[in-house]
CSV table of N, CA and C in Angstrom, one decimal:
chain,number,residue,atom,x,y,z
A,1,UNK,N,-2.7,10.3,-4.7
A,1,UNK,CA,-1.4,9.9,-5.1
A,1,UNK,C,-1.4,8.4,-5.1
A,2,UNK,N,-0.4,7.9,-6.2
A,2,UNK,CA,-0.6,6.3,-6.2
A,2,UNK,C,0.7,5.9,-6.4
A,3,UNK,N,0.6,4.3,-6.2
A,3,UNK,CA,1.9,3.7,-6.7
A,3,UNK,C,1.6,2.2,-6.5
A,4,UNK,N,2.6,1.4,-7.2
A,4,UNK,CA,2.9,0.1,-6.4
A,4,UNK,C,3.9,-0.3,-5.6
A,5,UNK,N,3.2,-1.3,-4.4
A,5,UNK,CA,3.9,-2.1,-3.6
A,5,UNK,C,5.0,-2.2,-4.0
A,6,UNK,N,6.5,-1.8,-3.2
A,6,UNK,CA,7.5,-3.0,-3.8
A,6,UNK,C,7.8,-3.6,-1.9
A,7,UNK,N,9.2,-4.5,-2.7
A,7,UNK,CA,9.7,-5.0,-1.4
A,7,UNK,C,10.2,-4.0,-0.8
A,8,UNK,N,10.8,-3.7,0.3
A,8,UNK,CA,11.7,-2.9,1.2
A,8,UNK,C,12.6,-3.9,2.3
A,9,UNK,N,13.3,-3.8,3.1
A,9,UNK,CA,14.3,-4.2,3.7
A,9,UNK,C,13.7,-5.3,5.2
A,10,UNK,N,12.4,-5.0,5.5
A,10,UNK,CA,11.8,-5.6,6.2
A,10,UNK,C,12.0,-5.5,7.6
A,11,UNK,N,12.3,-4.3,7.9
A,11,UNK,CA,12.5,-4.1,9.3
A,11,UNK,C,11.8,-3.5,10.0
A,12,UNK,N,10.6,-2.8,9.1
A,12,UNK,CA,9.1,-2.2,10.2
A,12,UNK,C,8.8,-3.1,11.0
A,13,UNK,N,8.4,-4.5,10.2
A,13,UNK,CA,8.3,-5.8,10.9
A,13,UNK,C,8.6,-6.4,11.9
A,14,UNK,N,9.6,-7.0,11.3
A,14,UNK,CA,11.1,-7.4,12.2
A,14,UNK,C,11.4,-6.3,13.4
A,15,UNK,N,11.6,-5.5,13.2
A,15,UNK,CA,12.5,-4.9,14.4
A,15,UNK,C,11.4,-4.5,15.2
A,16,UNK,N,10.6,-3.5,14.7
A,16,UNK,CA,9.9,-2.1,15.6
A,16,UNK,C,8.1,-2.7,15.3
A,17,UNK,N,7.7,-4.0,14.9
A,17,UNK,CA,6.7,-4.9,14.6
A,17,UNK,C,5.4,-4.2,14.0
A,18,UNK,N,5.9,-2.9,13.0
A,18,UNK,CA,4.6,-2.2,12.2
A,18,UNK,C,5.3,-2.5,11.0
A,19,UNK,N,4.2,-3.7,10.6
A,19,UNK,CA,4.7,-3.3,8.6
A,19,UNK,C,4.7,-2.4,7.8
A,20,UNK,N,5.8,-2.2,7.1
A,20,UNK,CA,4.9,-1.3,6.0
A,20,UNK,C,4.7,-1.7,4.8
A,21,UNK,N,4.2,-0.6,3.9
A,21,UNK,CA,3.7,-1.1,2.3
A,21,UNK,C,4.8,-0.2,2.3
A,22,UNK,N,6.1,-0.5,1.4
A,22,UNK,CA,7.0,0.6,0.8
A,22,UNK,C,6.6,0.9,-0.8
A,23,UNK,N,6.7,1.9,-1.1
A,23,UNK,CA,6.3,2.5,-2.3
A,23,UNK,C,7.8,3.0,-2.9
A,24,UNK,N,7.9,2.9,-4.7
A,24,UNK,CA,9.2,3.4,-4.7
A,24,UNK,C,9.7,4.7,-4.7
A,25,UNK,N,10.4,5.3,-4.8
A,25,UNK,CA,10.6,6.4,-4.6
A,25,UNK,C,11.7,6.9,-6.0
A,26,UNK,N,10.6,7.1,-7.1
A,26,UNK,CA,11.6,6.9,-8.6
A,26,UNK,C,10.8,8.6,-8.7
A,27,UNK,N,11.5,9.1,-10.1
A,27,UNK,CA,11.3,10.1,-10.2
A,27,UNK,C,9.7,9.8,-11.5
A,28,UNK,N,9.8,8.7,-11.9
A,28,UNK,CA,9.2,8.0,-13.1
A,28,UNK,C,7.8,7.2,-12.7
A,29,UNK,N,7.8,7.1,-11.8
A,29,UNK,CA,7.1,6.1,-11.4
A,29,UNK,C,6.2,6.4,-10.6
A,30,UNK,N,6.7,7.5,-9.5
A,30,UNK,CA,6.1,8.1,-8.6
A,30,UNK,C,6.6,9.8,-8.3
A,31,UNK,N,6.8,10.6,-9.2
A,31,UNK,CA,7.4,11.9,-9.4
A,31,UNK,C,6.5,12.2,-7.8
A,32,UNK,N,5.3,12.3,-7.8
A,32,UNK,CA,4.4,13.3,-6.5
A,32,UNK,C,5.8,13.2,-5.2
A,33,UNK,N,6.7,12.4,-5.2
A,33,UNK,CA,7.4,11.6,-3.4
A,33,UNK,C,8.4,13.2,-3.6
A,34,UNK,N,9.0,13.7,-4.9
A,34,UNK,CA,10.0,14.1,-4.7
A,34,UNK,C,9.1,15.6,-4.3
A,35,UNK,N,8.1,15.9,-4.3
A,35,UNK,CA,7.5,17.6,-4.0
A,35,UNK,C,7.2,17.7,-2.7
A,36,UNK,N,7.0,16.4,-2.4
A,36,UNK,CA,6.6,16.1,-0.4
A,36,UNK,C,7.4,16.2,0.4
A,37,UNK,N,7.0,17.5,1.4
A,37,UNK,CA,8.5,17.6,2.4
A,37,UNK,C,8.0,16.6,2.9
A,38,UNK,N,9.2,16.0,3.9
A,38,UNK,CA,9.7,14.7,4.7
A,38,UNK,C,8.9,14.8,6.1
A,39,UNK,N,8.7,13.8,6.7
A,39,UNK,CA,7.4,13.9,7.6
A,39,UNK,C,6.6,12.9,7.7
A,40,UNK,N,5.4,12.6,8.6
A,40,UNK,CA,5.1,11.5,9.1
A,40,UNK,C,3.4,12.1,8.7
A,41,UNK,N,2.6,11.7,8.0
A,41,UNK,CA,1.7,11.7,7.4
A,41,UNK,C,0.5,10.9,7.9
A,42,UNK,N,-1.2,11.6,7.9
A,42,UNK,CA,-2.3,10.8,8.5
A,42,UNK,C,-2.9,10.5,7.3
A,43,UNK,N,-3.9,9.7,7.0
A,43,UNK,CA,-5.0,9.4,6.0
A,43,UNK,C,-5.8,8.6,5.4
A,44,UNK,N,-5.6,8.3,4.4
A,44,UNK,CA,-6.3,6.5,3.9
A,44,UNK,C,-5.7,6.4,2.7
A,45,UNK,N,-5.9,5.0,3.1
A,45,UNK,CA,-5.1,4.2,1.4
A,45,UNK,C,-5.8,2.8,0.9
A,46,UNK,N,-6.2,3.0,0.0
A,46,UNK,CA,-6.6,1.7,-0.5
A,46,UNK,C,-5.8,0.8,-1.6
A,47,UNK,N,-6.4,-0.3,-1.7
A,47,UNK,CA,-5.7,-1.4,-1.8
A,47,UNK,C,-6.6,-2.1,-2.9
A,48,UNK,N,-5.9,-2.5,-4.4
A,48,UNK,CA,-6.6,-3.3,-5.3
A,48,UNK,C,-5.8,-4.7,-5.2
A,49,UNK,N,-6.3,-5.4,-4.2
A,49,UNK,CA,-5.9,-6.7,-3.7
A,49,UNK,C,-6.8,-7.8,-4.9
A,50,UNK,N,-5.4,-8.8,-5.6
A,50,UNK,CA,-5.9,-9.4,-6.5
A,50,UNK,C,-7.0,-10.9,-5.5
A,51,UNK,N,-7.9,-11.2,-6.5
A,51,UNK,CA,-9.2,-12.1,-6.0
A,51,UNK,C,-8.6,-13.0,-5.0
A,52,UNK,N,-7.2,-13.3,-5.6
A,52,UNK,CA,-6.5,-14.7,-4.8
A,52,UNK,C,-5.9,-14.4,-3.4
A,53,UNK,N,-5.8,-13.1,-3.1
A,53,UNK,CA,-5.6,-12.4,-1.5
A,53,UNK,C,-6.3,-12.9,-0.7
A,54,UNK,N,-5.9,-13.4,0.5
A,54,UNK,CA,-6.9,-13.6,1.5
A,54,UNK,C,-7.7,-12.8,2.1
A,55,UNK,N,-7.2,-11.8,1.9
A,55,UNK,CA,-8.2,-10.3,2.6
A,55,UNK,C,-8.7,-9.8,1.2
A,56,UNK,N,-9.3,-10.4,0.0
A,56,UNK,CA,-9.9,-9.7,-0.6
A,56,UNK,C,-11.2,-9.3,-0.2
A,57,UNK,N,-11.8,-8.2,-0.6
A,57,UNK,CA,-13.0,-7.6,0.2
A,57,UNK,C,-14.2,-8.7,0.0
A,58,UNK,N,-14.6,-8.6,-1.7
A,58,UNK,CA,-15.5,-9.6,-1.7
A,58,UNK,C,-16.2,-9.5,-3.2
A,59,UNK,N,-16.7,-10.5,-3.9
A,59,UNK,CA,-16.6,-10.4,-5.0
A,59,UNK,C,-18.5,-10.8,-5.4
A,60,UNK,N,-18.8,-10.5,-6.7
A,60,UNK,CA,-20.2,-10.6,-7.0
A,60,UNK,C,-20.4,-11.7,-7.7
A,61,UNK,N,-21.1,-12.7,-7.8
A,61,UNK,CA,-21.5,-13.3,-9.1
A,61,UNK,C,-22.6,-13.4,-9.6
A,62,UNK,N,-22.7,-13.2,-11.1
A,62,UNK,CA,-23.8,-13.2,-11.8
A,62,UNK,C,-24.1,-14.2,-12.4
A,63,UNK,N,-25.5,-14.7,-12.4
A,63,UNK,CA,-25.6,-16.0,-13.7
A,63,UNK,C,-26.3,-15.7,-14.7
A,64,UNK,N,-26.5,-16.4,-15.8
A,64,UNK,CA,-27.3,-16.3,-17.0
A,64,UNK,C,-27.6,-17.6,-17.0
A,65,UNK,N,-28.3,-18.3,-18.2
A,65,UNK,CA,-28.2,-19.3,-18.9
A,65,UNK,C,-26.9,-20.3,-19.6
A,66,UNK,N,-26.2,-19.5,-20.1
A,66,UNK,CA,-24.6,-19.4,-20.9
A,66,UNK,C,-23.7,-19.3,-20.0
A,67,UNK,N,-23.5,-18.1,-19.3
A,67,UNK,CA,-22.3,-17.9,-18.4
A,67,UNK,C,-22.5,-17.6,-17.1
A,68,UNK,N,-21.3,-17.7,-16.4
A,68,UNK,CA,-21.3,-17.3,-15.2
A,68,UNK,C,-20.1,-16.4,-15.0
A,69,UNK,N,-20.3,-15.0,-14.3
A,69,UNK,CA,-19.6,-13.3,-14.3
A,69,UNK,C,-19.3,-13.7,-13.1
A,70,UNK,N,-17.7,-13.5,-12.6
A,70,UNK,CA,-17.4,-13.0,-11.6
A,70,UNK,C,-16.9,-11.9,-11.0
A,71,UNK,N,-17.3,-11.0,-10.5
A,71,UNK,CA,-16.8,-9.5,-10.6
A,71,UNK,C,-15.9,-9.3,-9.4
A,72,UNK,N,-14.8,-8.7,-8.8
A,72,UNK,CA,-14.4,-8.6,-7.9
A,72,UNK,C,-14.3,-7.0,-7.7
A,73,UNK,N,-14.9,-6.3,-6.3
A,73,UNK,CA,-15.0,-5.6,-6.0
A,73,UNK,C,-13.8,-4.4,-5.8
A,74,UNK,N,-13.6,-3.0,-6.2
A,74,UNK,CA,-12.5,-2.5,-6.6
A,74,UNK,C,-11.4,-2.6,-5.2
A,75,UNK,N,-11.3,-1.2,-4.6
A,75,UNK,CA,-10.2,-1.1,-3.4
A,75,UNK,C,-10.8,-0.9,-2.5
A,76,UNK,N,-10.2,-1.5,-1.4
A,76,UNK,CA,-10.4,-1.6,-0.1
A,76,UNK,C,-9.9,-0.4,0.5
A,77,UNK,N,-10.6,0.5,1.5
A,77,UNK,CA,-9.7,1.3,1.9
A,77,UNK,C,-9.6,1.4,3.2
A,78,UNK,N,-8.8,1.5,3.8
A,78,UNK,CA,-7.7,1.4,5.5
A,78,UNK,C,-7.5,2.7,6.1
A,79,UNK,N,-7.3,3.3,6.8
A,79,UNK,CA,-6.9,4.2,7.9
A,79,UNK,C,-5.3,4.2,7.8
A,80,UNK,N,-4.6,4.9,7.6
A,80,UNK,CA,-2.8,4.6,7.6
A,80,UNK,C,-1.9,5.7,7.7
A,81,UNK,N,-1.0,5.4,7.9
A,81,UNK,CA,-0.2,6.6,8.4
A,81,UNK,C,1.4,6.0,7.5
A,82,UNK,N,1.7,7.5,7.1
A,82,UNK,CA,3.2,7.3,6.0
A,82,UNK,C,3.8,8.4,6.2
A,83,UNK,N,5.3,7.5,6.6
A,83,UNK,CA,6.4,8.3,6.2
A,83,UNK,C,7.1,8.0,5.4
A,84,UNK,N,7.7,9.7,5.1
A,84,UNK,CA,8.4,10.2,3.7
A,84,UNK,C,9.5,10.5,4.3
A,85,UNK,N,10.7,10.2,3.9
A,85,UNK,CA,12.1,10.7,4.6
A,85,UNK,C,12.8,9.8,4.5
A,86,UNK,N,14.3,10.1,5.4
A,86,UNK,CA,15.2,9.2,5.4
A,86,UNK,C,15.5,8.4,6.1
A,87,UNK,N,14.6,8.3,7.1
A,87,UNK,CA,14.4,7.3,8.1
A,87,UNK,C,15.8,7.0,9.0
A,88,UNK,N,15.7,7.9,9.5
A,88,UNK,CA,16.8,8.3,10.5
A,88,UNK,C,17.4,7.5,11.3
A,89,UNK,N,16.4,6.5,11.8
A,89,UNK,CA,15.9,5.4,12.7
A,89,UNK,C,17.5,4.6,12.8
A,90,UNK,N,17.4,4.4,10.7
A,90,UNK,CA,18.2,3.0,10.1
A,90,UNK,C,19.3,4.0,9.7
A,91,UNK,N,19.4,5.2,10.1
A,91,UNK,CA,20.4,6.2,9.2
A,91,UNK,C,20.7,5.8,7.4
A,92,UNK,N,19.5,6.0,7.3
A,92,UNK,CA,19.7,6.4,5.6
A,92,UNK,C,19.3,7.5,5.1
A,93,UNK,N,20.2,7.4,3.7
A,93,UNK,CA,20.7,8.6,3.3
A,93,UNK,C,19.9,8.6,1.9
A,94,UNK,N,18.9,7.9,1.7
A,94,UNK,CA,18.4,8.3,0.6
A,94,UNK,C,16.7,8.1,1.0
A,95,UNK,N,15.7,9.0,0.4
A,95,UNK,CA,14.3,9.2,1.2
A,95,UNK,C,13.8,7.8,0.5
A,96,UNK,N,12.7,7.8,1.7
A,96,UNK,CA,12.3,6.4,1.5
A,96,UNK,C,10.6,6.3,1.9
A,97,UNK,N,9.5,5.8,1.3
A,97,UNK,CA,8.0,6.0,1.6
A,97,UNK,C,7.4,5.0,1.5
A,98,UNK,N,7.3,5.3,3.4
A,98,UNK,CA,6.9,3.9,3.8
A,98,UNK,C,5.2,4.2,4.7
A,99,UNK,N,4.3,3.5,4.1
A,99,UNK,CA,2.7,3.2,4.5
A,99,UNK,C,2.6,1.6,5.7
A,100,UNK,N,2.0,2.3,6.7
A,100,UNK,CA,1.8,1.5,8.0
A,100,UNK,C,0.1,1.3,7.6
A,101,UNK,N,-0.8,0.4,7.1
A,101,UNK,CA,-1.9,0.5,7.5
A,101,UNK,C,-2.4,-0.1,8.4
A,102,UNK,N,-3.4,0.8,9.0
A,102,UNK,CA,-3.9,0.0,10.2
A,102,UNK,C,-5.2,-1.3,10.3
A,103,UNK,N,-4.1,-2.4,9.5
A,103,UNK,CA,-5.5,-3.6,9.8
A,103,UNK,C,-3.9,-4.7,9.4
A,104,UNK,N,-5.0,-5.6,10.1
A,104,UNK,CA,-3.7,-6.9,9.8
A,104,UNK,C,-4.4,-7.8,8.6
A,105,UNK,N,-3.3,-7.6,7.9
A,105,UNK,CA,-3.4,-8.4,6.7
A,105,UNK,C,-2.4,-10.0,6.4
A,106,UNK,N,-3.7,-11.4,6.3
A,106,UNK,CA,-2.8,-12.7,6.1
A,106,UNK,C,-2.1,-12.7,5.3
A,107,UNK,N,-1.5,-11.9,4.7
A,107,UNK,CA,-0.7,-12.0,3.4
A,107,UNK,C,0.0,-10.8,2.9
A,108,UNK,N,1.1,-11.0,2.1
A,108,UNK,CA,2.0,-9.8,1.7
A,108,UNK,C,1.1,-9.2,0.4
A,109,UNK,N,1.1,-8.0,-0.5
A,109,UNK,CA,0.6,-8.0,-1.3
A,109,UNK,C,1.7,-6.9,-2.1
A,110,UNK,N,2.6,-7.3,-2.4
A,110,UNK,CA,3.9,-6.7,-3.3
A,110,UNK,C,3.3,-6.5,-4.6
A,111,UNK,N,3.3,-5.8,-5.2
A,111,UNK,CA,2.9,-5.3,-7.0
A,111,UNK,C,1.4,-4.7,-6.5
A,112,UNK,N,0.6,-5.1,-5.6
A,112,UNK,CA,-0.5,-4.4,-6.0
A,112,UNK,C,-0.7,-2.9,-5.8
A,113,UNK,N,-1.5,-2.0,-6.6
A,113,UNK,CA,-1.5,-0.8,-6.5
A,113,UNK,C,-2.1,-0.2,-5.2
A,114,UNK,N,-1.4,1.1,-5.4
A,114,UNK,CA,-2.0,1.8,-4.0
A,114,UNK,C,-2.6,3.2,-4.2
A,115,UNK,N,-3.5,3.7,-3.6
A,115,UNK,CA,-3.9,5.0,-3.7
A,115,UNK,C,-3.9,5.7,-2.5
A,116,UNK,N,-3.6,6.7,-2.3
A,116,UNK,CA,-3.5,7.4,-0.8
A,116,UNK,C,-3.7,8.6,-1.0
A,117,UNK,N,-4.4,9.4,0.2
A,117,UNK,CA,-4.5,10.8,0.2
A,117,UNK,C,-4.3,11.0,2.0
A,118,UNK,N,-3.6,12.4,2.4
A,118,UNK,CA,-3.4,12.6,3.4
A,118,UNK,C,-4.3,13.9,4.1
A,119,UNK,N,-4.3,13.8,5.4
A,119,UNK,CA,-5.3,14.7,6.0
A,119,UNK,C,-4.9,15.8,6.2
């Protein structure tokens, strides 16, 4: 299952100090959120972090004579845990899917794509 990053309200952080990646929760965008009962989810997720990320994994370069290729290596993948629901926590009333991965990242990475599968 996939999606992109968006913002969310910022209070994994702030309040309870586990970020998350929030994913949106559209019928269009991300239809798979609406078939998943609600629940707290194990697995992996990777991450196509653009070259200019500080945590990008790592990139190849090739030479010729003429050019010089730089390739950047696809997604990174993490250990993480996601919930799906209404996050009771904050009392909201509308479901909401939020990915905790487990590594610390220098930098936010909003729009980039995500892929996840659960155990």
């Amino acid at each position: 299952m996939e999606g992109r990053i968006v913002s969310g309200f910022g209070r994994g952080a702030r309040d309870l100090g586990i970020p998350t990646a929030n994913l949106p929760v559209d019928d269009e965008l991300t239809p798979w959120i609406a078939d998943i009962k609600s629940g707290v989810y194990f697995g992996w997720a990777s991450l196509r972090l653009p070259s200019s990320h500080p945590n990008q994994l790592a990139t190849i370069s090739s030479s010729t004579t003429t050019t010089t290729t730089t390739t950047t290596m696809g997604f990174g993948v993490y250990p993480m845990v996601m919930s799906i629901g209404r996050n009771n926590f904050y009392n909201n009333t509308t479901r909401s899917a939020e990915v905790h991965l487990f590594h610390k990242f220098d930098a936010d990475f909003y729009g980039v794509e995500m892929r996840w599968t659960a155990m």
